[in-house]
CSV table of C-alpha atoms in Angstrom, one decimal:
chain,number,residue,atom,x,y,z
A,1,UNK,CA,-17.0,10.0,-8.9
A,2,UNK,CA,-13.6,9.3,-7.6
A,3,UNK,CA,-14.1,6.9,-4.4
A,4,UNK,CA,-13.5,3.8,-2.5
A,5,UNK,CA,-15.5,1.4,-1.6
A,6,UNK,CA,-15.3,-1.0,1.6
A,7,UNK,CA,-17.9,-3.8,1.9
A,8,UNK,CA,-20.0,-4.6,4.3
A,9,UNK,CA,-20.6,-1.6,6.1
A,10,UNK,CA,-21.3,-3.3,9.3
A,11,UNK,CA,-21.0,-6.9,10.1
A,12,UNK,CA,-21.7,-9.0,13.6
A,13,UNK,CA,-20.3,-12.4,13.5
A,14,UNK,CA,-18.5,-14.9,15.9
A,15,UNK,CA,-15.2,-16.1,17.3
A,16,UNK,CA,-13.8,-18.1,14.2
A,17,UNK,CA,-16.1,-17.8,11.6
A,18,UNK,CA,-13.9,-16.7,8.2
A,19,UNK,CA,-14.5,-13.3,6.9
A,20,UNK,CA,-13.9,-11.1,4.1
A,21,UNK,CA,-13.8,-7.3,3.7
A,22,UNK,CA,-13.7,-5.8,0.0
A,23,UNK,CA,-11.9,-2.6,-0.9
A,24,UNK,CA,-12.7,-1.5,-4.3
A,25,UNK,CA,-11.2,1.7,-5.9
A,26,UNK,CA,-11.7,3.2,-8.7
A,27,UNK,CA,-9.4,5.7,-9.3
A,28,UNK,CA,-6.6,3.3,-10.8
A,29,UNK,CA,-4.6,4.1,-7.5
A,30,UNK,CA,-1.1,1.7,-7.4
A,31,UNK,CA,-0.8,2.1,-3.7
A,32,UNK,CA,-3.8,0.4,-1.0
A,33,UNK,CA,-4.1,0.2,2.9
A,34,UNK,CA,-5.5,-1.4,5.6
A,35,UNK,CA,-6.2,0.2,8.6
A,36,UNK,CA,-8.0,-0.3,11.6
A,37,UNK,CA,-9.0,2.5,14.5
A,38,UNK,CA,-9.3,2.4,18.0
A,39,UNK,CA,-10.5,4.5,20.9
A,40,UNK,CA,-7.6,6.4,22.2
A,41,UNK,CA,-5.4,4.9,19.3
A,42,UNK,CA,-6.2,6.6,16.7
A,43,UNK,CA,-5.8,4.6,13.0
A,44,UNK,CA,-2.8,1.7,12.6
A,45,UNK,CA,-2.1,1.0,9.6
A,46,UNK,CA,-2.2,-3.5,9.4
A,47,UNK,CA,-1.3,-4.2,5.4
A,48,UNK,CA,0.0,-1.7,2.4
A,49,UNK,CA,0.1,-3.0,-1.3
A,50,UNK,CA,2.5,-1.0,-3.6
A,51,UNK,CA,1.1,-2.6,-6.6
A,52,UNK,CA,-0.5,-6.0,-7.6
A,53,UNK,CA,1.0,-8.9,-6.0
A,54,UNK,CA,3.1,-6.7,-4.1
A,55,UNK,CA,1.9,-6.6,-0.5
A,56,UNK,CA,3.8,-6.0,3.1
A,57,UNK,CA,2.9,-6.0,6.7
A,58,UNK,CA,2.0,-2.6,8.4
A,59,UNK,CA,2.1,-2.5,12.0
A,60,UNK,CA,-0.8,-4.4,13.3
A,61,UNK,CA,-0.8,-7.6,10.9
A,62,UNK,CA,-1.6,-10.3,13.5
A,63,UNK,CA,-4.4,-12.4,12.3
A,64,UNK,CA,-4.9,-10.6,9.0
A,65,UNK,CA,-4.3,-11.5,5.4
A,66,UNK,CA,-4.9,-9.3,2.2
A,67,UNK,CA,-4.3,-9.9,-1.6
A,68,UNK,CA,-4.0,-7.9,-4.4
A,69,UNK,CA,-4.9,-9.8,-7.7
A,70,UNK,CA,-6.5,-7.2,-9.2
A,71,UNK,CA,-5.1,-3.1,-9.1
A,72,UNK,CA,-8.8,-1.8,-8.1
A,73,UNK,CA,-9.4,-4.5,-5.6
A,74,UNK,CA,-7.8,-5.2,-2.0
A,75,UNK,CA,-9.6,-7.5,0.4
A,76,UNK,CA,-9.2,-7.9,3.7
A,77,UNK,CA,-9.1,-11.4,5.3
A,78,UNK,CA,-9.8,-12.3,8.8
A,79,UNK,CA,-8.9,-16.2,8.8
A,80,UNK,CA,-10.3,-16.9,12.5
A,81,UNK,CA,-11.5,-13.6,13.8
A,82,UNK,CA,-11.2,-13.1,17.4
A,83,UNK,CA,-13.1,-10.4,19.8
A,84,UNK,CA,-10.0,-8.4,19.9
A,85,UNK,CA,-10.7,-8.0,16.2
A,86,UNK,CA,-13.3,-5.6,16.9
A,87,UNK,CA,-12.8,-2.3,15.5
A,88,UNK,CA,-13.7,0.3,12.4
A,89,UNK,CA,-11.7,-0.8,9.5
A,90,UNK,CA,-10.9,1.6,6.7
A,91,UNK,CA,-9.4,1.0,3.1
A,92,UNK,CA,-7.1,4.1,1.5
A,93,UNK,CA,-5.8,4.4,-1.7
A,94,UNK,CA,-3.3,6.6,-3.6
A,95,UNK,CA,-1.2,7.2,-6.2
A,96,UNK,CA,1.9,6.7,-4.3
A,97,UNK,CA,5.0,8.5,-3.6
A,98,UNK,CA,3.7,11.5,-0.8
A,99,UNK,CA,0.4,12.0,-2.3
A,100,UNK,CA,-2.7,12.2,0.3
A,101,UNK,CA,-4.3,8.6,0.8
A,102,UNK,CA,-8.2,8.6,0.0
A,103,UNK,CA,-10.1,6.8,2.4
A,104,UNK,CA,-13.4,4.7,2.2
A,105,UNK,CA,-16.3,5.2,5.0
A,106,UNK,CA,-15.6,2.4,7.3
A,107,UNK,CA,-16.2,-1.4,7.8
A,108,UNK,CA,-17.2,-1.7,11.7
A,109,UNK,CA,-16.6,-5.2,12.5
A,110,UNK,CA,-17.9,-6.9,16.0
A,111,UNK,CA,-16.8,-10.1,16.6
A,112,UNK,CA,-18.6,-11.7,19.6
B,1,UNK,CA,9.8,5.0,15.4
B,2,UNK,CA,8.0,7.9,14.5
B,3,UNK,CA,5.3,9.1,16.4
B,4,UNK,CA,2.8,11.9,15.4
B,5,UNK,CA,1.0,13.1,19.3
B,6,UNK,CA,-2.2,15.0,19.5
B,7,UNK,CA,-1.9,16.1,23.6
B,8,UNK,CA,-5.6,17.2,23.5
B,9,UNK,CA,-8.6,14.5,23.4
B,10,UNK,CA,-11.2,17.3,23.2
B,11,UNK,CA,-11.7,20.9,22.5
B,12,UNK,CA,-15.1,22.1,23.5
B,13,UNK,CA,-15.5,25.4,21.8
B,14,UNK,CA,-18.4,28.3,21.2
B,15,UNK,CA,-19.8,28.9,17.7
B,16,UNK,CA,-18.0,31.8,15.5
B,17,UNK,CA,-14.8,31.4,18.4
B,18,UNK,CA,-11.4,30.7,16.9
B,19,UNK,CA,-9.6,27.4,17.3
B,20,UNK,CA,-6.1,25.4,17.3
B,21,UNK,CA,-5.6,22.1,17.4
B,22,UNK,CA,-2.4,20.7,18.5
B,23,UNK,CA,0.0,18.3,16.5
B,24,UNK,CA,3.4,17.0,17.2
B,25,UNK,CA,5.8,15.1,14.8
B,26,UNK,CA,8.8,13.2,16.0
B,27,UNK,CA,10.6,12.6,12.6
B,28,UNK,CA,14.1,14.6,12.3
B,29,UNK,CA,14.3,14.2,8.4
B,30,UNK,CA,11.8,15.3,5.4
B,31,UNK,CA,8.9,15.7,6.6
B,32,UNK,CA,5.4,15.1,4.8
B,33,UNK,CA,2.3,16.1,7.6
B,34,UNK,CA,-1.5,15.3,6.8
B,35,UNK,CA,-4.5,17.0,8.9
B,36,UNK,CA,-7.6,14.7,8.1
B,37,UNK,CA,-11.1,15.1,9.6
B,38,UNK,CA,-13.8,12.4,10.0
B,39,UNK,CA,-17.6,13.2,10.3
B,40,UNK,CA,-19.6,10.8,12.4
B,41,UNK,CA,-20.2,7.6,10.3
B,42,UNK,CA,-17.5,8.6,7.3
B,43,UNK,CA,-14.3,7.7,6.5
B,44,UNK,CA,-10.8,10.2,6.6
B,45,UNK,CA,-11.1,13.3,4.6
B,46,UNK,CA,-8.0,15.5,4.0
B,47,UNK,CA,-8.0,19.0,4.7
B,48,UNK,CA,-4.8,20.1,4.4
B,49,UNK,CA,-1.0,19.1,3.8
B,50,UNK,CA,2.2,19.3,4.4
B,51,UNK,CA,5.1,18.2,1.6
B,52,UNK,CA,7.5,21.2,1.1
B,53,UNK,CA,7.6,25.1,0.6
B,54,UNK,CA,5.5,27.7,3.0
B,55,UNK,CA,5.2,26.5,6.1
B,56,UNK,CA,1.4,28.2,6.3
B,57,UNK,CA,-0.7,25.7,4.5
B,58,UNK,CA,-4.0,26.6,3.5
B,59,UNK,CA,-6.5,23.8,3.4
B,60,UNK,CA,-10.4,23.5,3.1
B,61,UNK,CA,-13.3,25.3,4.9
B,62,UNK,CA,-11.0,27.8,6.4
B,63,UNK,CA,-9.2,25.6,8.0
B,64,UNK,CA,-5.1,26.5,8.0
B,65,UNK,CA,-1.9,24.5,9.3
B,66,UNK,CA,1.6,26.4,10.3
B,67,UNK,CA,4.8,23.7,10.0
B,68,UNK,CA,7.0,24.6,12.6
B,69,UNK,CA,10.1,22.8,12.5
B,70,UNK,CA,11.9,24.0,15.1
B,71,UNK,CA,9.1,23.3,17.8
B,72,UNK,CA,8.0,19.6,15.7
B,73,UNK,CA,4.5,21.3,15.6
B,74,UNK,CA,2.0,21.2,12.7
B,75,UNK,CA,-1.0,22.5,15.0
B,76,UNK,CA,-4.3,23.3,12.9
B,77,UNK,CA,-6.0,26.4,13.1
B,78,UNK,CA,-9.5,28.4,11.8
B,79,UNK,CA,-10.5,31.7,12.8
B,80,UNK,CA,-14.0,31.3,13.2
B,81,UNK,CA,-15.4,27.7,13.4
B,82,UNK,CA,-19.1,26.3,12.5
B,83,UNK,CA,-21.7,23.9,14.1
B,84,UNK,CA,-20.5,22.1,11.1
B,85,UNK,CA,-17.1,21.6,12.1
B,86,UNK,CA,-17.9,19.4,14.7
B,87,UNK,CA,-15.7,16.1,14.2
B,88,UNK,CA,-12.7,14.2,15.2
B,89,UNK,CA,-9.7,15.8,13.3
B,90,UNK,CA,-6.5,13.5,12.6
B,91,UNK,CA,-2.9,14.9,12.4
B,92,UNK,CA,-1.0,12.1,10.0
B,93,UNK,CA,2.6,12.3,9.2
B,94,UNK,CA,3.8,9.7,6.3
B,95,UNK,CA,6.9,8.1,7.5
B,96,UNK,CA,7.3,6.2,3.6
B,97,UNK,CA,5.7,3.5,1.4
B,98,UNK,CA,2.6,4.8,2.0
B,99,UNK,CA,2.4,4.9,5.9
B,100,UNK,CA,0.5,7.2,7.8
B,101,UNK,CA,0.6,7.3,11.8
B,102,UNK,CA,-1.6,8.3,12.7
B,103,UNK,CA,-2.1,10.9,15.9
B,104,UNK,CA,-5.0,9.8,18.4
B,105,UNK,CA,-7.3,12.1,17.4
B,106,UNK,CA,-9.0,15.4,19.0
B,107,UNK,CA,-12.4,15.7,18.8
B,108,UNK,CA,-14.2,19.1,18.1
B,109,UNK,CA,-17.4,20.0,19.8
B,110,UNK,CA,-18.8,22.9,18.7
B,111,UNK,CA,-21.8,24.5,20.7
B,112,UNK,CA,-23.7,27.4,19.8
């Protein structure tokens, strides 16, 4: 089955504590995103990845980093999460050029 | 910068009762217009797009988009909506390199 795969689910942590979120797809997609969603903002996009070791800022990118070693995998790093880090994060994938992105079901992250 | 606007937070609508939800694009060139919807506790699922050709686009479960280019709409439609069709529904238009932006959402509440 065609999907993506975001890991943890949920996670409660604190102020400064390093964290990692996986994004796994399996669908040998070239293009991945990060995005994060909001109440009354709907999604932002933080990191893309056209390919691996390719990688660019999206509009929210502030106290995120990613990396994209492998084509299937694109983690996201919070280095020194912060409460305004709190949010539903989702992973997409696609094949690129205006194809639909595919989404995974949500990393909801509260940082206390 | 683009901007994708979704005027309506919530549309409270009556089993079997048709339904349209609003979308607004801002880009002036080619455009390429996503309707997504999210169940409660999932990630993005695409019902429909937008990339070129009729400007009626038919999507799944019922649900059917008219581009309008003159008016900057892409507003969603279904003749006769479900208890299942409650969700928040996502109007997306990709500006390039893989980035959506996102609308703030509408969510559908669907009573019997």
């Amino acid at each position: 089955e065609a999907q993506v795969t975001q890991n943890p689910r949920y996670l409660i942590t604190v102020t400064g504590k390093k964290l990692t979120v996986t994004c796994s797809q399996n669908m040998n997609h070239e293009y991945m995103s990060w995005y994060r969603q909001d109440p009354g903002l709907g999604l932002r996009q933080i990191y893309y990845s056209m390919n691996v070791e390719v990688t660019d800022k999206g509009d929210v990118p502030e106290g995120y980093k990613v990396s994209r070693k492998e084509k299937r995998n694109f983690p996201l790093i919070l280095e020194s999460p912060s409460p305004n880090q709190t949010s539903l994060y989702f992973c997409a994938s696609s094949t690129g050029g205006r194809g639909p992105q595919h989404f995974g079901d949500g990393t909801r992250l509260s940082i206390l | 910068a683009q901007s994708v606007t979704q005027l309506d937070s919530q549309v409270p609508v009556f089993e079997e009762a048709p339904v349209e939800l609003r979308c607004n694009y801002s880009s002036s060139v080619s455009v390429y217009l996503f309707w997504y919807v999210q169940y409660p506790n999932q990630g993005l699922q695409l019902l429909l797009k937008y990339l070129s050709g009729s400007t009626l686009v038919k999507g799944i479960n019922g649900f059917e988009a008219e581009f309008n280019k003159s008016q900057t709409s892409f507003h969603l439609r279904k003749p006769s909506v479900h208890i299942s069709d409650t969700a928040e529904y996502f109007c997306a238009e990709d500006t390039g390199f893989q980035k959506l932006v996102f609308g703030t959402g509408t969510r559908l509440l669907v009573s019997p």
